[in-house]
GROMACS .gro file of C-alpha atoms in nm:
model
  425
    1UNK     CA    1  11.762   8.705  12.859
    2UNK     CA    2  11.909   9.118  12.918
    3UNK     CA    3  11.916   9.225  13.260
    4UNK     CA    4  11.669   9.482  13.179
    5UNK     CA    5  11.404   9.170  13.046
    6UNK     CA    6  11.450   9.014  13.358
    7UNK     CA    7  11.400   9.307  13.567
    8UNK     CA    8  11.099   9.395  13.382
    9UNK     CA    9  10.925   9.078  13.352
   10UNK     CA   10  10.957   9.086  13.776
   11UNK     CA   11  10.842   9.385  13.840
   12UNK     CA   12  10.513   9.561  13.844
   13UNK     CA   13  10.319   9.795  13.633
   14UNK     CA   14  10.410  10.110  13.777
   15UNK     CA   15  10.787   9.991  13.803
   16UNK     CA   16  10.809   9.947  13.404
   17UNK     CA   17  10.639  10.317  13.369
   18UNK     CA   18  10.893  10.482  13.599
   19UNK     CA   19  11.226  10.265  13.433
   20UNK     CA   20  11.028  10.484  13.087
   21UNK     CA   21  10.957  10.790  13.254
   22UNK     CA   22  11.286  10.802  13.415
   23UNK     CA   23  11.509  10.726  13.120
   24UNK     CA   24  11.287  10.946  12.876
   25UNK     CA   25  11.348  11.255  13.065
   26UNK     CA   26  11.733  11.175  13.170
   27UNK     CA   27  11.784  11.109  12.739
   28UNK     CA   28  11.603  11.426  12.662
   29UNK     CA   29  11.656  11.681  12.962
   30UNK     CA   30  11.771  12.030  12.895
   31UNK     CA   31  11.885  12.308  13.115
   32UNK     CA   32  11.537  12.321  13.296
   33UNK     CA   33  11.288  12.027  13.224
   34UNK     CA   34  11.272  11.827  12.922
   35UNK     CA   35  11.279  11.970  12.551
   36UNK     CA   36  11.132  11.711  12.274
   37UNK     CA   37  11.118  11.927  11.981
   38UNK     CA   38  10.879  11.841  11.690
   39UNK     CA   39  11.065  11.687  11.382
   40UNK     CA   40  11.416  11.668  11.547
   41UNK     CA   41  11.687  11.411  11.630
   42UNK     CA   42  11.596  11.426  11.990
   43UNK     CA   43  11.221  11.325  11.886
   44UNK     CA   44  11.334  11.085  11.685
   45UNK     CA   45  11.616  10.891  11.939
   46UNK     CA   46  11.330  10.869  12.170
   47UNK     CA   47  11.069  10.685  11.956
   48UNK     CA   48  11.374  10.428  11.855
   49UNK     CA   49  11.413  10.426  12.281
   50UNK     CA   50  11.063  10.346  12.275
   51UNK     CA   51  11.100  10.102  11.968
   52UNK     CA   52  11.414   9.899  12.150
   53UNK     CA   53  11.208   9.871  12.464
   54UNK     CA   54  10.894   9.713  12.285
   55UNK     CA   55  11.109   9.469  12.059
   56UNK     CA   56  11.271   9.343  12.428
   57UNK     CA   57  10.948   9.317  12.497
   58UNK     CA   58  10.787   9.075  12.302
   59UNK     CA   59  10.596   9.349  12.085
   60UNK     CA   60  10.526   9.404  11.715
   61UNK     CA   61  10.705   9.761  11.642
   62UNK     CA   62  10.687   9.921  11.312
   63UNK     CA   63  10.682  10.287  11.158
   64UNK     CA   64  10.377  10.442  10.981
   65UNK     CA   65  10.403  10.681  10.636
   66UNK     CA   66  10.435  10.975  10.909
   67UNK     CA   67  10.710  10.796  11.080
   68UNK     CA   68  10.537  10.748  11.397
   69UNK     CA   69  10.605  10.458  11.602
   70UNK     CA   70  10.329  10.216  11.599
   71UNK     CA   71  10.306   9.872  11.873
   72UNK     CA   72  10.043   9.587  11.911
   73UNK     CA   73  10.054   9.243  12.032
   74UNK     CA   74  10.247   9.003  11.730
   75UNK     CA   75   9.919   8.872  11.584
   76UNK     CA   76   9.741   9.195  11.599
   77UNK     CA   77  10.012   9.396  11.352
   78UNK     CA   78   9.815   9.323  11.021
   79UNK     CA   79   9.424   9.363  11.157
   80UNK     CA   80   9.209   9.475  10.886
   81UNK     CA   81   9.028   9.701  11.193
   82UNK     CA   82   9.177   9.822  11.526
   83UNK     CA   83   9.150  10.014  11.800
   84UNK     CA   84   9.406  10.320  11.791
   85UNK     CA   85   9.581  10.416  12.167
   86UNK     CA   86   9.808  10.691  12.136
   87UNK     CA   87   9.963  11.046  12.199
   88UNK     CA   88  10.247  11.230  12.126
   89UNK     CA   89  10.621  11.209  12.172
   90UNK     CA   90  10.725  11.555  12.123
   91UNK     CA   91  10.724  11.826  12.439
   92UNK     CA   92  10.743  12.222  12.481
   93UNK     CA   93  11.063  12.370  12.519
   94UNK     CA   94  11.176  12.316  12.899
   95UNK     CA   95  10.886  12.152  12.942
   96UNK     CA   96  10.783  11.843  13.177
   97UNK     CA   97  10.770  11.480  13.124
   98UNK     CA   98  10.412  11.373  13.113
   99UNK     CA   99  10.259  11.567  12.844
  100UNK     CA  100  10.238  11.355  12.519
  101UNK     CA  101  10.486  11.092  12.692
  102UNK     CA  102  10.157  10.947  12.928
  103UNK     CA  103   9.959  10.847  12.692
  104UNK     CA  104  10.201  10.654  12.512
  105UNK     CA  105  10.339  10.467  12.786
  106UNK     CA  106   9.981  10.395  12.873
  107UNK     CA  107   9.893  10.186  12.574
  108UNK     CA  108  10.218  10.035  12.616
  109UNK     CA  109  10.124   9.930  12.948
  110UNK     CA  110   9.816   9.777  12.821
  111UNK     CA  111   9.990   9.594  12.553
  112UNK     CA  112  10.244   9.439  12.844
  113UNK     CA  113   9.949   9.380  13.056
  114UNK     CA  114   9.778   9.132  12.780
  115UNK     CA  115  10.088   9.005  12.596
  116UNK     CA  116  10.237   8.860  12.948
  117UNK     CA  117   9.877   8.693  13.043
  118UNK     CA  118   9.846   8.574  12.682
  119UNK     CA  119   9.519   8.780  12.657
  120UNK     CA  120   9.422   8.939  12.366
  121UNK     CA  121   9.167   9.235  12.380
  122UNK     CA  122   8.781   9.281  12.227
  123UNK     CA  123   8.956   9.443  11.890
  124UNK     CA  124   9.285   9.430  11.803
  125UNK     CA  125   9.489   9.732  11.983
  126UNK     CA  126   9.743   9.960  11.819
  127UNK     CA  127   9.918  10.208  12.005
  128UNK     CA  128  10.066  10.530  11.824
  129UNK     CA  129  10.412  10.714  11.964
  130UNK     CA  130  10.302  11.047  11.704
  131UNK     CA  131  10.554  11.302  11.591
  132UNK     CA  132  10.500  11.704  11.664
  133UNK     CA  133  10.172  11.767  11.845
  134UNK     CA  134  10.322  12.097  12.013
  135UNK     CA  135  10.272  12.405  11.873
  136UNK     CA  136  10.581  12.567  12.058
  137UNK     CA  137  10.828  12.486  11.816
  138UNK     CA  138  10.713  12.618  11.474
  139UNK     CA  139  10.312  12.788  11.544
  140UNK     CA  140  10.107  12.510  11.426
  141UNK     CA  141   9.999  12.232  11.621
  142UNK     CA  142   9.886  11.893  11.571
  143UNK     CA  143  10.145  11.868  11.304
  144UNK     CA  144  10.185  11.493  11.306
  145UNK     CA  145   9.840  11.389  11.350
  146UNK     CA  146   9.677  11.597  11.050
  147UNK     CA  147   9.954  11.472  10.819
  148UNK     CA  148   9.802  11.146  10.945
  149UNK     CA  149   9.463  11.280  10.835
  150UNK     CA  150   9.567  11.515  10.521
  151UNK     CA  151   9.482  11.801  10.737
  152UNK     CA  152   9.817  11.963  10.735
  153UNK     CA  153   9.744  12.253  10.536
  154UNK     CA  154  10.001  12.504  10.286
  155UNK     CA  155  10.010  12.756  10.537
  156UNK     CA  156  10.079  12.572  10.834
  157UNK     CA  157  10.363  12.409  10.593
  158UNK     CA  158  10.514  12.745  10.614
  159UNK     CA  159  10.567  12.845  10.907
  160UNK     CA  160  10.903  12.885  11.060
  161UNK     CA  161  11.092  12.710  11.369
  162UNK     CA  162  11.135  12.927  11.702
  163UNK     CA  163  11.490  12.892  11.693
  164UNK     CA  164  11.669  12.809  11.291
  165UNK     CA  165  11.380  13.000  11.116
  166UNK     CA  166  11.370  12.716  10.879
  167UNK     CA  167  11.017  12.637  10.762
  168UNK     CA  168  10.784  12.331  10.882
  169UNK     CA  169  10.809  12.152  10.530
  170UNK     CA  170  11.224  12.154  10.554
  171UNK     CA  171  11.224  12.013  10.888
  172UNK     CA  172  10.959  11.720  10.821
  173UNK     CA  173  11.150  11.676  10.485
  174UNK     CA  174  11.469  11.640  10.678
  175UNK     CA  175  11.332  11.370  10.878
  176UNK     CA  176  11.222  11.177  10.570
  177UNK     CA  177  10.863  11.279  10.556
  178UNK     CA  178  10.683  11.189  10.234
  179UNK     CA  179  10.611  11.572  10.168
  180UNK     CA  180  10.467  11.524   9.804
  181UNK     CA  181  10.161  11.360   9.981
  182UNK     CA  182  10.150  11.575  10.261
  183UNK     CA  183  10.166  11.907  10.054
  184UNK     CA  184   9.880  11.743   9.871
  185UNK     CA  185   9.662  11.649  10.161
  186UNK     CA  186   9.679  11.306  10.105
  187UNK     CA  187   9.610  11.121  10.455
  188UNK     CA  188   9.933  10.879  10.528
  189UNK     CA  189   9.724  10.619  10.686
  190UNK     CA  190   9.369  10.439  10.625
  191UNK     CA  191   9.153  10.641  10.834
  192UNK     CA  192   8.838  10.343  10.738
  193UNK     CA  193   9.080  10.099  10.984
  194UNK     CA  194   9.040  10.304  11.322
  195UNK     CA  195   8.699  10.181  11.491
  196UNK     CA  196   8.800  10.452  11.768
  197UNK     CA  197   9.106  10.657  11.856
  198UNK     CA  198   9.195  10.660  12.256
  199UNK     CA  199   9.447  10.929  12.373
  200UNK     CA  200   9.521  10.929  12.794
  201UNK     CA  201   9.646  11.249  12.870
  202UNK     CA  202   9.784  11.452  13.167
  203UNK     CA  203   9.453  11.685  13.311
  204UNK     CA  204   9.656  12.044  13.234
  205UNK     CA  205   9.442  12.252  13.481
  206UNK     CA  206   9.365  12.232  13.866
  207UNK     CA  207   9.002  12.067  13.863
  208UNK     CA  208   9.111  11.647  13.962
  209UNK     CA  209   9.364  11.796  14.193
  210UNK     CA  210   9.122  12.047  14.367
  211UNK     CA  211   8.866  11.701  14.342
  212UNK     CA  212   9.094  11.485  14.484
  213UNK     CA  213   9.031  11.230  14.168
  214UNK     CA  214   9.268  11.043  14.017
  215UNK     CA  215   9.127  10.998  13.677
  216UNK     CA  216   8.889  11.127  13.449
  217UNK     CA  217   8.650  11.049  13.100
  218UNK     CA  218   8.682  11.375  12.895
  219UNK     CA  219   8.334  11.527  12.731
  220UNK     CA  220   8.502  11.694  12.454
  221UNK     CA  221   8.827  11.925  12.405
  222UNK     CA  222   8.828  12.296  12.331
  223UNK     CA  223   8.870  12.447  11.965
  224UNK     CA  224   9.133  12.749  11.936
  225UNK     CA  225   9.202  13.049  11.694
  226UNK     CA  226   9.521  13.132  11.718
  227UNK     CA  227   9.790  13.429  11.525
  228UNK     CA  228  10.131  13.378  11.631
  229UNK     CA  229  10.230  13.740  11.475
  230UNK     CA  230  10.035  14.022  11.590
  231UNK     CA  231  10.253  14.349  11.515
  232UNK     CA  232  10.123  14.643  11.621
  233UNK     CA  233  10.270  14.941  11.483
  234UNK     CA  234  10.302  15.325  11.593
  235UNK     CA  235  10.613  15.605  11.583
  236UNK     CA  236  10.909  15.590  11.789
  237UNK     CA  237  11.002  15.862  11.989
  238UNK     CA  238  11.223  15.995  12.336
  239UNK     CA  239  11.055  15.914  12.591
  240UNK     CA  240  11.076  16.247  12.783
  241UNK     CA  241  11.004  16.460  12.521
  242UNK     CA  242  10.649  16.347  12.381
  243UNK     CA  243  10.379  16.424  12.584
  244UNK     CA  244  10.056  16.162  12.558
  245UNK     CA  245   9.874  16.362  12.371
  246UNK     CA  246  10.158  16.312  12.049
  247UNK     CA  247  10.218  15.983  12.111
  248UNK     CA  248  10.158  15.694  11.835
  249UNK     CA  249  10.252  15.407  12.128
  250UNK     CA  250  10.233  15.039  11.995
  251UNK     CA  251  10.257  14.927  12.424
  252UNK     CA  252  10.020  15.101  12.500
  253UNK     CA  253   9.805  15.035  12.204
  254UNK     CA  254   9.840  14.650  12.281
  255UNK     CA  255   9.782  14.675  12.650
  256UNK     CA  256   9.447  14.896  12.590
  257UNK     CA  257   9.314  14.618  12.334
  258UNK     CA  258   9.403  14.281  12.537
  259UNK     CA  259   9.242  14.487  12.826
  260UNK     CA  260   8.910  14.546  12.635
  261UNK     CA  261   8.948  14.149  12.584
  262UNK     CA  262   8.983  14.057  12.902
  263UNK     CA  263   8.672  14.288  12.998
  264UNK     CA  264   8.464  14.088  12.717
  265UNK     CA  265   8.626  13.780  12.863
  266UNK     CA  266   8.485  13.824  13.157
  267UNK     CA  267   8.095  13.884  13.043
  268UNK     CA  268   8.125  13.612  12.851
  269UNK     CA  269   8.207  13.423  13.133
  270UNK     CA  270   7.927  13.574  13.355
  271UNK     CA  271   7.689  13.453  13.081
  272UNK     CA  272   7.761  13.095  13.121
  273UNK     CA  273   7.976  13.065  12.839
  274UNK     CA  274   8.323  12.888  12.775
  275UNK     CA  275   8.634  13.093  12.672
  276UNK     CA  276   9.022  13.155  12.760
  277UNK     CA  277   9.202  13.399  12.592
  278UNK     CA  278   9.626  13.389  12.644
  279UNK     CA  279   9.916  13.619  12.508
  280UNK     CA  280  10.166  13.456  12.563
  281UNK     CA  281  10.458  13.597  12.393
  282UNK     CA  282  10.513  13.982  12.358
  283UNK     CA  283  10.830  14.160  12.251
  284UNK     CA  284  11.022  14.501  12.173
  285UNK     CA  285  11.281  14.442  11.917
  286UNK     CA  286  11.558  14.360  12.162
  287UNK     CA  287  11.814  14.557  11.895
  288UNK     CA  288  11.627  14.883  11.965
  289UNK     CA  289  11.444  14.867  12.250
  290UNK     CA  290  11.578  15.110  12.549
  291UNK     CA  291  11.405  15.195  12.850
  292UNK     CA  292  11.425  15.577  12.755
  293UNK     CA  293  11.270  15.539  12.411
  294UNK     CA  294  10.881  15.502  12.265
  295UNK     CA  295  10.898  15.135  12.048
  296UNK     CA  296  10.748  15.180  11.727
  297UNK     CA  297  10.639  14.830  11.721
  298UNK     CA  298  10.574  14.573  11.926
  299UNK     CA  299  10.445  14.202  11.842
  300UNK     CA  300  10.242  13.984  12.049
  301UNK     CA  301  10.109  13.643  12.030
  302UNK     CA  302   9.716  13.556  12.069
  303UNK     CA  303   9.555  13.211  12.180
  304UNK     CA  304   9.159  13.227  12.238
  305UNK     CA  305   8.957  12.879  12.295
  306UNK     CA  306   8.624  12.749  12.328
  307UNK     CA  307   8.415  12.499  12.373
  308UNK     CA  308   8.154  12.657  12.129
  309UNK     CA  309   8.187  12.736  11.785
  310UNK     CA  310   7.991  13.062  11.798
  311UNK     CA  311   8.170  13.200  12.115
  312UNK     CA  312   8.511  13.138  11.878
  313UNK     CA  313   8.336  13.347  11.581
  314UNK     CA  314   8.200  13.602  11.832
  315UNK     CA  315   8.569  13.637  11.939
  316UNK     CA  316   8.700  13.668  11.602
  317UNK     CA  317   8.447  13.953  11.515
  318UNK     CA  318   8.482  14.127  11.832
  319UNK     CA  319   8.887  14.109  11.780
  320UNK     CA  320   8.857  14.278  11.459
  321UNK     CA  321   8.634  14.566  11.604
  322UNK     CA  322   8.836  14.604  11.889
  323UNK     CA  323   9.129  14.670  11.682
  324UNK     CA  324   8.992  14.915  11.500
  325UNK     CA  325   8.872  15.098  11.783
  326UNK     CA  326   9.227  15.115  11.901
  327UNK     CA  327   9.363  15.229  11.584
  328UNK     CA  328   9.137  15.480  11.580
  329UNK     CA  329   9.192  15.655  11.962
  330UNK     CA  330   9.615  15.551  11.927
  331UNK     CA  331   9.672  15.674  11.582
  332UNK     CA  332   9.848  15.294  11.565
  333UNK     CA  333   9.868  15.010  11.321
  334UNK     CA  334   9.772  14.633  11.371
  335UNK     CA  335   9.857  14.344  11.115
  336UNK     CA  336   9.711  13.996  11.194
  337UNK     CA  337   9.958  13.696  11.019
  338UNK     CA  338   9.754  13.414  10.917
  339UNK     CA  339   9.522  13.272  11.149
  340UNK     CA  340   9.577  12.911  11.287
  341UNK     CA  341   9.242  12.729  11.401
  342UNK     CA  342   9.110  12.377  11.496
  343UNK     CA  343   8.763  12.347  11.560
  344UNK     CA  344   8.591  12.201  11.891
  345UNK     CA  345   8.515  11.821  11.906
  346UNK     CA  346   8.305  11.622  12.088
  347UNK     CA  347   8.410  11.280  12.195
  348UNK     CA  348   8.188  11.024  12.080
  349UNK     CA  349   7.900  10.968  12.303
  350UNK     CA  350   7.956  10.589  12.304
  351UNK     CA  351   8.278  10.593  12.396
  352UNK     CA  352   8.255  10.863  12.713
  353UNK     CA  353   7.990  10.592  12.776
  354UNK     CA  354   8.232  10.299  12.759
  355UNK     CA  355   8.502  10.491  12.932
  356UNK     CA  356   8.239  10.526  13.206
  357UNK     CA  357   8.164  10.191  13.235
  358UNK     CA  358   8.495  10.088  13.251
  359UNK     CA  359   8.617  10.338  13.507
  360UNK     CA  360   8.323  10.196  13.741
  361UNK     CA  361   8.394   9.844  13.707
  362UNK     CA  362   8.757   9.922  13.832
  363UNK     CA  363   8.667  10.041  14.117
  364UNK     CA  364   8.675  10.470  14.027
  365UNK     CA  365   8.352  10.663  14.040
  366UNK     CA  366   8.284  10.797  13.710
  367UNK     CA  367   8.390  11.184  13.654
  368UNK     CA  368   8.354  11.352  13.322
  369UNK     CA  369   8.481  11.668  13.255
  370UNK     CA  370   8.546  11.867  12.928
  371UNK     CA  371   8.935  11.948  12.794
  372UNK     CA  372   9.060  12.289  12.787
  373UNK     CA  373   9.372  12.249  12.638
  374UNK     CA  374   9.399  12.088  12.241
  375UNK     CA  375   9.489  11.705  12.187
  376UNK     CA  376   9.584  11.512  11.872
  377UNK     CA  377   9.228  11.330  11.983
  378UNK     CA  378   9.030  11.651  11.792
  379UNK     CA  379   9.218  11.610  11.473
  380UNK     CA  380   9.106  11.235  11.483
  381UNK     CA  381   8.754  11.345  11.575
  382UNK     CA  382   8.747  11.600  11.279
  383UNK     CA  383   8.838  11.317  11.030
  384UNK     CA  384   8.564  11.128  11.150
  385UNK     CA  385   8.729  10.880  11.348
  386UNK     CA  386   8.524  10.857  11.664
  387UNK     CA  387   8.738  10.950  11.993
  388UNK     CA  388   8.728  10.926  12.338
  389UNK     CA  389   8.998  11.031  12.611
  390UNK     CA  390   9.085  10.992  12.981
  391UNK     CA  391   9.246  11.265  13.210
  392UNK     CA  392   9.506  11.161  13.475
  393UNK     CA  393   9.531  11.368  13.773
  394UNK     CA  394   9.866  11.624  13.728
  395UNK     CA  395   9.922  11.874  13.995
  396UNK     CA  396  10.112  12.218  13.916
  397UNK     CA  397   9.964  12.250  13.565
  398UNK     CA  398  10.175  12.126  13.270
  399UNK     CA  399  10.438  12.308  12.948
  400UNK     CA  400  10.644  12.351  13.272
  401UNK     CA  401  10.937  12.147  13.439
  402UNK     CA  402  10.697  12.124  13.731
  403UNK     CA  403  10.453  11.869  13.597
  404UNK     CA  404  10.403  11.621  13.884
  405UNK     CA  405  10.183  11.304  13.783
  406UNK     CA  406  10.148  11.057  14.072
  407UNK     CA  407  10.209  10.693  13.920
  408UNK     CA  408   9.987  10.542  14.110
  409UNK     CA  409   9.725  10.780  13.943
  410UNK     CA  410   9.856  10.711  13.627
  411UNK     CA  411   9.757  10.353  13.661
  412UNK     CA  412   9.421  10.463  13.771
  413UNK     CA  413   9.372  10.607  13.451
  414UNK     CA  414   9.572  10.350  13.282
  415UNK     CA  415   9.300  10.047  13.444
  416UNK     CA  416   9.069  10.272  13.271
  417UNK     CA  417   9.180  10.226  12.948
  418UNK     CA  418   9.274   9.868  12.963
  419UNK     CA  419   8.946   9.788  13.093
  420UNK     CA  420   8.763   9.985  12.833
  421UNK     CA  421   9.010   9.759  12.568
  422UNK     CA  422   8.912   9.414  12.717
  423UNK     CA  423   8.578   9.447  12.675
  424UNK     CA  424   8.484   9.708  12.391
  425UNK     CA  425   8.322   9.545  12.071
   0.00000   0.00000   0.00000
């Protein structure tokens, strides 16, 4: 037996998360945080980290058509009908540990948990170590969960990585993707096999640490529309020299139209309804740009989300007649690229239920509260798989080194999950 078998098999719960946390972050740390990018080597050394581990373990360790890393007790491998635990592998650039990396050392925990009482759950259990969730890297997100689902669409194929420019389809290729089904929408797993999907995921907002909660059920998850691209285009000029009244300025332009946003933003708000709107990138062409001349472009990113369909359209309409507004008063130019969009999903009512249930028979009063940020758990939901998630308490947000999950709240949320497995028929 390894040293690392024996230490394992004597220690606790939280002790084998931390030995994963720990060597997850110390394999894949970068200047400032941790950076997991979507479809690289680094991405892929850590779901063979996670594949050694499991195999030590006892578990059944294979790779799906996406090349995703799947686990489940021995005799569970070839069920006809499971129960689907996962999240993603991948992280922002710089980023922290938790995101994605939680959920998957949840359902390992769970599989642990049975395999060393020689348990077996209510349904057989796979858990799912998924490829490229984050849209940092190339635009699009849930990249490796709607090739799961033959979601992934051309456009989304197309676009480019942050840093090599190289398109999507290259860099899955390169990793040994199947891309003739994926360009052709052909899902790379059985979608009829999932009875539910399960995702555990770090709460990316303030509201369990401003509780004082460890855990959390989740309602449902905010859709987006989202442009990566937004140029906006005007004249270039000295900066001295052209009075206001002349000027064609693309700043200025793009500061007076995320302001009338933010003003419709906040009535929306004041009505009752859900939104966030985020630009989160914005740039002068660095070759050009001076502090004594008038850009004559500038691009900008845009990221607006909602619970509700018709606040998303509402936004969409209300972006387009904004724009025009300000093209008309600036004497400027604005050119969308092609929008990115997931719709909002619900978790199924049955499982929030179950998740409930389990939460209160583990001691936690039950909490349920909706998702702001996107999960691989709405792609699943589109496809019809019916989905359900649970929120660990994270302080100092998250897509920053400063993520700081307690463990002992992770296996809160973790008991959450496991109970919900034991008993859900």
């Amino acid at each position: 037996m390894t040293a690392l078998r024996e230490r394992l098999d004597e220690t606790s719960d939280i002790e084998i998360a931390r030995y994963l946390f720990e060597e997850i972050a110390a394999q894949t740390r970068d200047v400032e945080g941790v950076s997991r990018p979507a479809f690289s080597s680094i991405e892929t050394a850590t779901l063979q980290f996670l594949e050694s581990f499991a195999r030590k373990e006892g578990l059944a360790v294979w790779y799906d058509a996406g090349l995703n890393a799947r686990f489940s007790l021995p005799h569970d491998k070839d069920a006809e009908r499971y129960v689907l635990v996962g999240s993603h592998v991948d992280s922002v650039p710089f980023g922290g540990n938790f995101d994605g990396l939680a959920g998957i050392v949840a359902g390992l925990v769970c599989l642990l948990r049975a395999h060393r009482a020689g348990e077996r759950f209510a349904r057989p259990v796979h858990v799912l170590a998924m490829r490229g969730e984050e849209s940092a890297w190339f635009g699009p997100c849930y990249i490796g969960s709607k090739a799961l689902t033959g979601t992934l669409a051309e456009g989304e194929l197309k676009a480019t990585h942050k840093g090599d420019g190289r398109s999507l389809d290259d860099h899955m290729a390169d990793t040994g993707l199947p891309m003739d089904r994926i360009r052709s929408a052909v899902p790379l797993m059985d979608l009829s096999q999932v009875e539910a999907y399960i995702e555990l995921h770090i709460e990316q907002g303030p509201l369990l640490v401003g509780k004082g909660i460890p855990a959390a059920v989740v309602s449902g998850i905010r859709g987006n529309f989202r442009h990566r691209h937004v140029r906006c285009i005007g004249e270039a000029g000295h900066s001295g020299a052209v009075p206001r009244a002349f000027r064609r300025d693309p700043v200025f332009a793009m500061a007076d139209l995320l302001g009338r946003l933010d003003e419709s933003w906040s009535t929306i708000l004041n009505m009752g309804d859900d939104l966030v709107l985020t630009s989160g990138m914005v740039g002068t062409d660095p070759a050009q740009h001076a502090m004594s001349r008038i850009p004559d472009e500038i691009t900008f990113s845009l990221d607006v989300r909602s619970q509700s369909p018709k606040t998303l359209n509402d936004m969409r309409r209300l972006l387009h007649a904004e724009m025009q507004q300000v093209e008309k008063e600036r004497r400027i130019r604005f050119e969308l690229d092609e929008e990115m969009s997931v719709e909002p999903a619900l978790c199924a009512p049955h499982l929030v239920e179950g998740l409930k249930a389990a939460m209160e028979r583990v001691g936690q009063e039950p909490f349920v509260m909706p998702s702001g940020g996107g999960h691989d758990a709405a792609v699943f939901a589109a496809a019809g798989v019916p989905s359900g998630m649970v929120f660990v308490r994270n302080a100092n947000g998250s897509h920053n080194p400063q993520e700081a999950m307690e463990l002992d709240d992770f296996i809160a949320a973790t008991d959450i999950v496991h109970e919900f497995l034991k008993r859900h028929e």
